[in-house]
Short mmCIF file of C-alpha atoms in Angstrom, two decimals:
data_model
loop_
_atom_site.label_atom_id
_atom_site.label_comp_id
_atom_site.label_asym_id
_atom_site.label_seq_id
_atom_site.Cartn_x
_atom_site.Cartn_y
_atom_site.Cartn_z
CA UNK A 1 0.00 0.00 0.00
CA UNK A 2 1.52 3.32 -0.68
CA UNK A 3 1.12 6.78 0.94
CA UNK A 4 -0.98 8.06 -1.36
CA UNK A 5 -3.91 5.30 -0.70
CA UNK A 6 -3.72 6.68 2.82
CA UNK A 7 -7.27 7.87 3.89
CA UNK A 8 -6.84 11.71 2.97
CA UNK A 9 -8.57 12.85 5.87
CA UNK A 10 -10.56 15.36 3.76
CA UNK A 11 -13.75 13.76 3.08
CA UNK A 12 -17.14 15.37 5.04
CA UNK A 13 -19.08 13.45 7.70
CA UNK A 14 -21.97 13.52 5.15
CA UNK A 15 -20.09 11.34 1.83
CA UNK A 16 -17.23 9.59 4.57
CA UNK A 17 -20.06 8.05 6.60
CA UNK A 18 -23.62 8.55 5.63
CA UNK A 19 -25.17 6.15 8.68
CA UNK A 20 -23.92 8.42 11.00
CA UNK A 21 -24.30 11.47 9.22
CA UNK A 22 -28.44 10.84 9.15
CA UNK A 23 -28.16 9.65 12.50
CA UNK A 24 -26.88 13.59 13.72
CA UNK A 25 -28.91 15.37 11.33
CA UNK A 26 -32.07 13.21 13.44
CA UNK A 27 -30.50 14.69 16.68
CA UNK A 28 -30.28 17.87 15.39
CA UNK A 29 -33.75 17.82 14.15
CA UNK A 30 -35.25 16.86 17.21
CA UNK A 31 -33.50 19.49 19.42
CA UNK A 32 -35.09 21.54 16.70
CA UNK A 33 -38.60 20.66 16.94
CA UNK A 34 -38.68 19.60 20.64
CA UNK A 35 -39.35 21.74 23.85
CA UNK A 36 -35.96 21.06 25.97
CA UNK A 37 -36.69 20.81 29.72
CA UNK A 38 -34.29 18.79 30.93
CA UNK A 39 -32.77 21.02 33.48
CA UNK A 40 -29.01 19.81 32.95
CA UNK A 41 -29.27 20.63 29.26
CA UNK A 42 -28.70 23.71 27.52
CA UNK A 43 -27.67 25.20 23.77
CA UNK A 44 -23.95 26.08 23.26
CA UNK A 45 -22.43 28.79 21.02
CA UNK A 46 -21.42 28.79 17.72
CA UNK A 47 -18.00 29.52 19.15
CA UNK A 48 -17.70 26.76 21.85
CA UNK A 49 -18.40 24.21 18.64
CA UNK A 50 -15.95 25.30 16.77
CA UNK A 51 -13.66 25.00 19.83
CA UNK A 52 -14.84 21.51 20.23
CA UNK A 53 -14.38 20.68 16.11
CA UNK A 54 -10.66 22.08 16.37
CA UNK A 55 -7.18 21.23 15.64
CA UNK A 56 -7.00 20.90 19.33
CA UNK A 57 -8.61 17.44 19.41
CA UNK A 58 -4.92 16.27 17.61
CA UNK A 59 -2.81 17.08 20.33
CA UNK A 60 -1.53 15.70 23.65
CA UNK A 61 -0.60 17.48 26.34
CA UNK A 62 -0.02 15.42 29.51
CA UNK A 63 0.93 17.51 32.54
CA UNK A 64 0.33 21.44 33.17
CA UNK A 65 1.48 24.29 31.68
CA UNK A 66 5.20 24.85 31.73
CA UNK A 67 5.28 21.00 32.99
CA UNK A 68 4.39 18.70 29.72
CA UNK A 69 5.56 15.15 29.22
CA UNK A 70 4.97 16.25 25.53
CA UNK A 71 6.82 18.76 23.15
CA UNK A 72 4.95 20.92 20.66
CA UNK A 73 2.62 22.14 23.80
CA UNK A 74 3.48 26.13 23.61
CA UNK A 75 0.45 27.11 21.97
CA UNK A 76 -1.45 24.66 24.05
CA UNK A 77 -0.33 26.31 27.39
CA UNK A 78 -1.29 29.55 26.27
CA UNK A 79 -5.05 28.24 26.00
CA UNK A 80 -5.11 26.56 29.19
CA UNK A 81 -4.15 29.19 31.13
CA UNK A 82 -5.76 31.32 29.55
CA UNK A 83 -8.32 29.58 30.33
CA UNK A 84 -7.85 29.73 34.08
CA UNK A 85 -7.24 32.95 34.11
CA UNK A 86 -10.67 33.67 32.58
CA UNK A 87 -12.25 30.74 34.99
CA UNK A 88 -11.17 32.82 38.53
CA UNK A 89 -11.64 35.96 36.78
CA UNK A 90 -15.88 35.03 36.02
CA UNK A 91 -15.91 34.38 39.73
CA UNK A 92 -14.36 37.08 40.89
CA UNK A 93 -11.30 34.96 42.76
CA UNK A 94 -8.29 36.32 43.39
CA UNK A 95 -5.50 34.40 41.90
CA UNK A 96 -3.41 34.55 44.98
CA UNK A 97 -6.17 33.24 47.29
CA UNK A 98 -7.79 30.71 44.58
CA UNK A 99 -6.49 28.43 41.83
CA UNK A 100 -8.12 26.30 39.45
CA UNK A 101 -7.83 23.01 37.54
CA UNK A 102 -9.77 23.30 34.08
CA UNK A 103 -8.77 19.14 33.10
CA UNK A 104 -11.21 17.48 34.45
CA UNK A 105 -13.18 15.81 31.87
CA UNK A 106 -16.63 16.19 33.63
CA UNK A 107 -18.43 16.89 36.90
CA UNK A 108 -18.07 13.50 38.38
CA UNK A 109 -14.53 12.87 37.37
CA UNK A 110 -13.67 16.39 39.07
CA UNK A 111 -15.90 15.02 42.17
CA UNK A 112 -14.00 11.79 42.53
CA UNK A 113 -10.98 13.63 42.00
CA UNK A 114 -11.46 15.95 44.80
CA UNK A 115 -12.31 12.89 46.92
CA UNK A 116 -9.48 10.78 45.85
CA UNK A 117 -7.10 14.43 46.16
CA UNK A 118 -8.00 14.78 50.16
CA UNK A 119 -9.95 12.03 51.66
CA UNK A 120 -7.77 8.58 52.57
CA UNK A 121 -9.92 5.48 51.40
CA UNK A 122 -13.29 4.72 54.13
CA UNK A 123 -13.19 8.37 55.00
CA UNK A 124 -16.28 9.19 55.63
CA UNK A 125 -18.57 12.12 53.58
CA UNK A 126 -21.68 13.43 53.91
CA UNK A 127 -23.93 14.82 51.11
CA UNK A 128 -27.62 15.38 50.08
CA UNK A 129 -29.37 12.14 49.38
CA UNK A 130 -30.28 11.71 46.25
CA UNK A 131 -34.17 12.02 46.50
CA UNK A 132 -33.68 14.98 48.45
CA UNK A 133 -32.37 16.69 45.47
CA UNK A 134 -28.11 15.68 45.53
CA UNK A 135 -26.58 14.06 42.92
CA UNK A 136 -25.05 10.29 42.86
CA UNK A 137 -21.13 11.29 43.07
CA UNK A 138 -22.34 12.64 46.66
CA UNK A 139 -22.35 9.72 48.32
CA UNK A 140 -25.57 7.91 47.29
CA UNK A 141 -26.60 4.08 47.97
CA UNK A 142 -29.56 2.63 48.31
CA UNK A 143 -30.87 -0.28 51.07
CA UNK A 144 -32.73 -3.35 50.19
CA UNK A 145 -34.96 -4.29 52.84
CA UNK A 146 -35.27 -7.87 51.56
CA UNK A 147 -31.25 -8.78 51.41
CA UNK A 148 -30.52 -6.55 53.91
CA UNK A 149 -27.75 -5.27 52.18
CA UNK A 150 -26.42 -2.22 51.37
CA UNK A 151 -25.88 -0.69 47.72
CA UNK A 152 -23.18 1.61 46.85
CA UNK A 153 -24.61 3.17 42.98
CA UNK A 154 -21.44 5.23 42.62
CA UNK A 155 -17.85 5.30 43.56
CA UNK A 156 -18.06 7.52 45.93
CA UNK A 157 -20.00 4.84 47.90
CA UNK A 158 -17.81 2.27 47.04
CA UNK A 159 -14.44 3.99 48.63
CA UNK A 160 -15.76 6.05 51.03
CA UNK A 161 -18.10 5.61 53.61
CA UNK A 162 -21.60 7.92 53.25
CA UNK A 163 -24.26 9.17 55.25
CA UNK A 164 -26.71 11.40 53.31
CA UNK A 165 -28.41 14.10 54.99
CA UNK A 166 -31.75 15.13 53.56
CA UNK A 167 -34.12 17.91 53.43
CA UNK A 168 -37.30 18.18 55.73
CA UNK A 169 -39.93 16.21 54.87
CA UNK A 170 -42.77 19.20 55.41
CA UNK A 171 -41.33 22.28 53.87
CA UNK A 172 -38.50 20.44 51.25
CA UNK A 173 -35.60 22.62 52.58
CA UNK A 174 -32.45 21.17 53.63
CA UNK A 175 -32.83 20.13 57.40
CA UNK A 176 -29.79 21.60 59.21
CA UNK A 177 -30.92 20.69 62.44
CA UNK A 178 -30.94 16.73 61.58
CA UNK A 179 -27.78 17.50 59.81
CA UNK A 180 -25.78 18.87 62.54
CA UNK A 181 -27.28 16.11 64.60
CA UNK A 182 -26.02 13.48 62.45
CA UNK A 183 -22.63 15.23 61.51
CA UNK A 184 -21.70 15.60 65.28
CA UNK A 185 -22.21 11.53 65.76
CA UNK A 186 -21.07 10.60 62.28
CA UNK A 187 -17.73 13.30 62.07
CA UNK A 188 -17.46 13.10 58.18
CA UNK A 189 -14.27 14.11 56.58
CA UNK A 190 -15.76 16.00 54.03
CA UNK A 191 -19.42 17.58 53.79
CA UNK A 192 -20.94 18.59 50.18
CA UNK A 193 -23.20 21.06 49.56
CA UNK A 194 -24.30 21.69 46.19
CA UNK A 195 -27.09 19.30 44.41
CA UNK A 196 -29.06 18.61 41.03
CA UNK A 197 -32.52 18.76 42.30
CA UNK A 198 -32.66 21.60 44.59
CA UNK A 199 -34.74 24.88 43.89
CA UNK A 200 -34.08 26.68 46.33
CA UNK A 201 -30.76 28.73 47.27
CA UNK A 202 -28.05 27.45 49.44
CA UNK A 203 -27.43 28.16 53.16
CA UNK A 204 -23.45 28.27 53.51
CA UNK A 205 -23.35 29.73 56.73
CA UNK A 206 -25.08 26.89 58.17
CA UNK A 207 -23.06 24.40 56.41
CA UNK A 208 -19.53 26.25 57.55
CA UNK A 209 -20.65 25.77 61.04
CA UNK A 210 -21.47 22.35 61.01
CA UNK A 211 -18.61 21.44 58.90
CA UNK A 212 -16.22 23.47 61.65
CA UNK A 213 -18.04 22.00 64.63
CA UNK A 214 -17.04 18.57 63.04
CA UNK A 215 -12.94 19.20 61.77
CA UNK A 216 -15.16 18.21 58.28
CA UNK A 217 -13.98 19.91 54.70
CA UNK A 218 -16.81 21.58 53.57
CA UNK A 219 -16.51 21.22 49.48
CA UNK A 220 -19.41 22.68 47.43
CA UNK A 221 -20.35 21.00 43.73
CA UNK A 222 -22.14 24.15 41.71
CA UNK A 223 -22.49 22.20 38.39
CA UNK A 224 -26.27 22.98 38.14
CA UNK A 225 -26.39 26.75 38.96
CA UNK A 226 -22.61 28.01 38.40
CA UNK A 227 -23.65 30.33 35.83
CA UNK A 228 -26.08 31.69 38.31
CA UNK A 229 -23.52 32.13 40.86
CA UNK A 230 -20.79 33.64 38.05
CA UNK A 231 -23.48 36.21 37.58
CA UNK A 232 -24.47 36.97 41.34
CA UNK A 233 -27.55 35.76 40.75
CA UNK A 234 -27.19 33.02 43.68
CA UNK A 235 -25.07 33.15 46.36
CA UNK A 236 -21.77 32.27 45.91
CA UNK A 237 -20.10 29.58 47.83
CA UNK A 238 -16.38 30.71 47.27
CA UNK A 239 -16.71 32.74 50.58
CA UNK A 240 -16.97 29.97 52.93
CA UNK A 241 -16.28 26.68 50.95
CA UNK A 242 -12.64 25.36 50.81
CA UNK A 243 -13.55 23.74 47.37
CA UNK A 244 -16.15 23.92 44.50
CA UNK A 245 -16.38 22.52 42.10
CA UNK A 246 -18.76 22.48 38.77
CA UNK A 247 -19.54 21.21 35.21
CA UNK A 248 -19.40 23.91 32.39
CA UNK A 249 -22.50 23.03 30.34
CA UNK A 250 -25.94 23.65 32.55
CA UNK A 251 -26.85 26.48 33.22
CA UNK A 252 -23.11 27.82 32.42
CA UNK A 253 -23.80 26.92 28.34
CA UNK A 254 -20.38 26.15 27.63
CA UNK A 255 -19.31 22.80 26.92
CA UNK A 256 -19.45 19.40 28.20
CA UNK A 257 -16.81 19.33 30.60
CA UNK A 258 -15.58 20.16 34.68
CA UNK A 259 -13.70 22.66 36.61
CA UNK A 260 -12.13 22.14 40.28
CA UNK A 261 -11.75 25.08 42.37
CA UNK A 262 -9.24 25.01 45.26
CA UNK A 263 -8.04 27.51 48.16
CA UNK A 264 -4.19 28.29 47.79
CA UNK A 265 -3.31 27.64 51.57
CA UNK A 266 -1.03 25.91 53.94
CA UNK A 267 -3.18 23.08 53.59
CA UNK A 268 -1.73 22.09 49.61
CA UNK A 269 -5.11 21.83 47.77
CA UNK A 270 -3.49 22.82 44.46
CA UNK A 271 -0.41 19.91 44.27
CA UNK A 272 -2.66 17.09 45.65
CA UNK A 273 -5.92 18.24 43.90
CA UNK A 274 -3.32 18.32 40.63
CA UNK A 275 -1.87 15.38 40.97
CA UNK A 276 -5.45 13.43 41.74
CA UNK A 277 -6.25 14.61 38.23
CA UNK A 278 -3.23 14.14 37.03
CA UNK A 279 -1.55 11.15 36.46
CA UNK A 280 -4.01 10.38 39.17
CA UNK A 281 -7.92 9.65 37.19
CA UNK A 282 -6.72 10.99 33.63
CA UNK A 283 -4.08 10.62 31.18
CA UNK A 284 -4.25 13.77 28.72
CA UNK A 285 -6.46 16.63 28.95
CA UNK A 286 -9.15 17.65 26.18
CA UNK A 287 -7.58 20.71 24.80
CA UNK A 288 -11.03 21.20 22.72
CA UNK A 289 -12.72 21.17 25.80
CA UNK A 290 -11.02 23.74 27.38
CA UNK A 291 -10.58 25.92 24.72
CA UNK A 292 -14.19 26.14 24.35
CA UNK A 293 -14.51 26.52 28.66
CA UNK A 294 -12.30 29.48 27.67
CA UNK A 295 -14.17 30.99 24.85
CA UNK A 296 -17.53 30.87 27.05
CA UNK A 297 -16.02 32.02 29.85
CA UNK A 298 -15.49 34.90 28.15
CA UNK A 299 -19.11 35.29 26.88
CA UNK A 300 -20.32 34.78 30.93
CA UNK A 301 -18.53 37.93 31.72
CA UNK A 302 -20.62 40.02 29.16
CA UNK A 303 -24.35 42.18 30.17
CA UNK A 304 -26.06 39.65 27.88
CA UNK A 305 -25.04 36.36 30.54
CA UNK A 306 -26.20 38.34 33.27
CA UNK A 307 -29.40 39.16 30.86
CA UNK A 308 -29.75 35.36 30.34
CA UNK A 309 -29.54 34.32 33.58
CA UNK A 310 -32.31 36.76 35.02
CA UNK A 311 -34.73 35.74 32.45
CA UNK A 312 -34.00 31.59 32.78
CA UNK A 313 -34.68 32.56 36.86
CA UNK A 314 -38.11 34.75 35.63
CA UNK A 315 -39.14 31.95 33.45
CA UNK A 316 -39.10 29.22 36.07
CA UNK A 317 -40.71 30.98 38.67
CA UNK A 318 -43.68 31.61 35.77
CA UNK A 319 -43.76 28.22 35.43
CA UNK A 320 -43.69 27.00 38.74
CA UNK A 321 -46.52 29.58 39.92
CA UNK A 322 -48.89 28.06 36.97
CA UNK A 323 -48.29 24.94 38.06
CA UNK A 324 -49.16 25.66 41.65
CA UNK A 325 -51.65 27.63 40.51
CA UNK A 326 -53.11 24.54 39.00
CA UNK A 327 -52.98 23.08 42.51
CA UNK A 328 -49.83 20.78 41.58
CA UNK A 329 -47.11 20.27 44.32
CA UNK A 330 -43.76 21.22 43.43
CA UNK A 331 -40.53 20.34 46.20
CA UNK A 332 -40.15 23.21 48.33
CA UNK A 333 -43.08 25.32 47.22
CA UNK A 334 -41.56 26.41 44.23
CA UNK A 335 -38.00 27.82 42.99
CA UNK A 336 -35.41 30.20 43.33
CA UNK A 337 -33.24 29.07 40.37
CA UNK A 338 -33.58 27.12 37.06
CA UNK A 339 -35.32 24.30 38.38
CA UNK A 340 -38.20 22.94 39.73
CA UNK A 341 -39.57 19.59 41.44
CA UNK A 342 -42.58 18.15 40.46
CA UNK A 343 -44.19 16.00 42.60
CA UNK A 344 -46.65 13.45 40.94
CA UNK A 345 -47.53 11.10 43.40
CA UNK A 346 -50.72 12.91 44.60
CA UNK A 347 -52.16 12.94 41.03
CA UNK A 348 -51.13 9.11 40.91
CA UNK A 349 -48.57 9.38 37.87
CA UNK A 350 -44.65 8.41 37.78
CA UNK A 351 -42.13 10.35 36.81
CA UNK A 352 -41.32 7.70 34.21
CA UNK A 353 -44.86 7.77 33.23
CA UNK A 354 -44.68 11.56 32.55
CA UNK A 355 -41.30 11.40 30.89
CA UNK A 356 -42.47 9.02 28.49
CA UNK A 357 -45.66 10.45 27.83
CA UNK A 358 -43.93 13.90 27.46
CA UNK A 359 -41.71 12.45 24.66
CA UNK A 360 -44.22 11.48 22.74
CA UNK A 361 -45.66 15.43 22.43
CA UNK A 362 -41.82 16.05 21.90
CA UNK A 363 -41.11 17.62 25.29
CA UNK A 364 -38.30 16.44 26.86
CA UNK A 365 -38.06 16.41 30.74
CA UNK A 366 -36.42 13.52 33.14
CA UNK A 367 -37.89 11.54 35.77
CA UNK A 368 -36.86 12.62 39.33
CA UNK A 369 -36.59 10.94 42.76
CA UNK A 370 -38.70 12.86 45.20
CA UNK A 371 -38.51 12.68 48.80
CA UNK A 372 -39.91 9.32 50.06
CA UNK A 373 -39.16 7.33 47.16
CA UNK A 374 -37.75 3.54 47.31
CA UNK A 375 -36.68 3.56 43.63
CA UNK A 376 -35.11 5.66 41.23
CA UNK A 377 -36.55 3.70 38.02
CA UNK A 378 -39.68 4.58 39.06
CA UNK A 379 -39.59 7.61 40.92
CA UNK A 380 -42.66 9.78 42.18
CA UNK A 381 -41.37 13.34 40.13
CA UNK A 382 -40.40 15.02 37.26
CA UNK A 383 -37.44 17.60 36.97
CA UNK A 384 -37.93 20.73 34.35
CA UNK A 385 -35.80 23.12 33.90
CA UNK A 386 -35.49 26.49 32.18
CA UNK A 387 -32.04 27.25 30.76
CA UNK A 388 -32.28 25.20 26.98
CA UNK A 389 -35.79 27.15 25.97
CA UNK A 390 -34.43 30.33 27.22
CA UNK A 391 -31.27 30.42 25.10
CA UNK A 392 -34.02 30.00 21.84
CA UNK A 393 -35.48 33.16 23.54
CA UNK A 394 -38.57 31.68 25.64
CA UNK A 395 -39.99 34.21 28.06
CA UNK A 396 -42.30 34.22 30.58
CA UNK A 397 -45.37 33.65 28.61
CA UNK A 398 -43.87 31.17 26.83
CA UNK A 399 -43.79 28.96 29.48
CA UNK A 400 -47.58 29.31 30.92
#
């Protein structure tokens, strides 16, 4: 075979592989077509996708910047700290008292890496159970009554040992009464604040003190609302948390991909929260992906973010008040961010009932544990969320 039979490399998606090619346009046309309410999902830029479709995706670039196992990585440092520069910058961190890893690949990989960075194996962590709005890398397992066995359903189970707090089971809010309770008999390592069910705002007074009464790290995990918080339109956790971390899709509309935030202090966050990354949980980064973290960054420190961001918040409080109105129950009486909690069990519908039915008027939404359920296949709710119909320019009446 000679070098000239070589696949040139040139030919489009469209004539190279036709299968596929349909297969996207589909996609495409559905996103089209379809009301997105999945609260996790969102529309990216122009911009971030041609990040994503770079040159970047050719190169490796083990290591940091200045610190490569690779030559040829110049250019490539530039971006990624430019990058990080951009990252503390959005948040308003100063570079001496913050730092910032821009690698990880997603949310949960920057999760485990935290955990895996500070916390020795059977540490102990405590984080909001899953039907109570948290998210699975916090710790979540479930019980079987039957075997009488426990169930770790992530990682962070499996290594570490968890005790989920949860919120109150009349008003839906987080119940920092139990949770000191439990925290001063259970001394976690680590407590997480931070969820991906949770309307409401987040108390971090309440969770410094517990998490000082207890010698406990108190990390926060922002992936859902970060681009709330980069435009103060929730509170930030970077005053009292000693590490946050987030995703930078969501409500952030960049791409699919993580950030770890760390305080620069005697305690050495950065090298061990590097090095869990780092040859720790990945090999090389994805350049594309944090070139196009960079390039939205950028667009999250302009009016027209902040303009977003107050009209995703004014859309899902219009939606949650019709709802009500209608005399549904929604998780916490309604919402003070992107999302809101449907409750179905009253009306006698699952969430998996509603997601399918939903689909087939092509609205997307997902099924949602509510407080009280046993399974997560089958939960009692339905999540919706505002950010993906109010980058196509939804308003308020839209919604209703």
């Amino acid at each position: 075979m000679v070098a000239t039979d070589f696949p040139s490399g040139n030919t489009p998606l469209e004539h190279h592989d036709p299968e596929l090619f349909n297969l996207i346009e589909h996609e495409k046309n559905r996103q089209w077509k379809c009301l997105e309410l999945i609260a996790s999902e969102n529309f990216t830029s122009r911009a971030v996708m041609d990040c994503l479709g770079s040159c970047l995706t050719n190169k490796y670039a083990e290591g940091y910047p200045s610190a490569r196992y690779y030559g040829g990585n110049e250019v490539i440092d530039k971006i990624e700290s430019l990058c990080q520069s951009r990252a503390l910058q959005a948040y308003g961190l100063n570079p001496e008292e913050w730092g910032v890893n821009v690698q990880p690949y997603s949310g949960s990989p920057a999760n485990f890496a935290v955990y895996t960075a500070l916390l020795r194996p059977h540490d102990r962590i405590m984080g909001l159970d899953l039907p109570s709005g948290g998210h699975l890398t916090h710790g979540f397992y479930t019980y079987s009554k039957a075997e009488n066995t426990r169930k770790a359903v992530s990682a962070t189970s499996v290594y570490f040992e968890s005790l989920p707090y949860r919120v109150h089971p009349e008003t839906g809010l987080i119940d920092f009464d139990k949770l000191a309770e439990s925290a001063a008999l259970f001394k976690p390592a680590m407590i997480v604040c931070g969820g991906s069910a949770y309307p409401r705002d987040w108390d971090y007074e309440s969770f410094r003190k517990i998490a000082d009464d207890n010698g406990s790290l108190l990390m926060c995990d922002m992936a859902h609302y970060s681009g709330l918080v980069a435009t103060k339109e929730h509170k930030s956790p970077f005053e009292l948390c000693d590490i946050v971390t987030t995703t930078t899709h969501k409500s952030l509309r960049g791409p699919r991909a993580g950030m770890i935030f760390y305080r620069k202090d005697a305690r050495g966050f950065e090298n061990k929260i590097n090095q869990a990354v780092f040859p720790g949980l990945q090999g090389g980064p994805h350049e594309h992906q944090i070139a196009a973290i960079a390039t939205q960054l950028k667009e999250v420190m302009t009016p027209e973010f902040k303009q977003y961001v107050v009209q995703l918040k004014a859309n899902c409080k219009a939606l949650a008040a019709f709802l009500m109105e209608k005399g549904y129950v929604l998780a916490t009486g309604g919402t003070e961010n992107h999302l809101l909690l449907w409750d179905l069990r009253p009306v006698g519908v699952t969430g998996s009932k509603m997601e399918k039915l939903c689909d087939e008027v092509c609205i997307t939404l997902n099924k949602n544990a509510v407080l009280g359920d046993r399974s997560a296949l089958t939960p009692g709710g339905v999540r919706v969320g505002t950010p993906a119909l109010t980058s196509r320019g939804f308003k308020e009446a839209d919604f209703v």
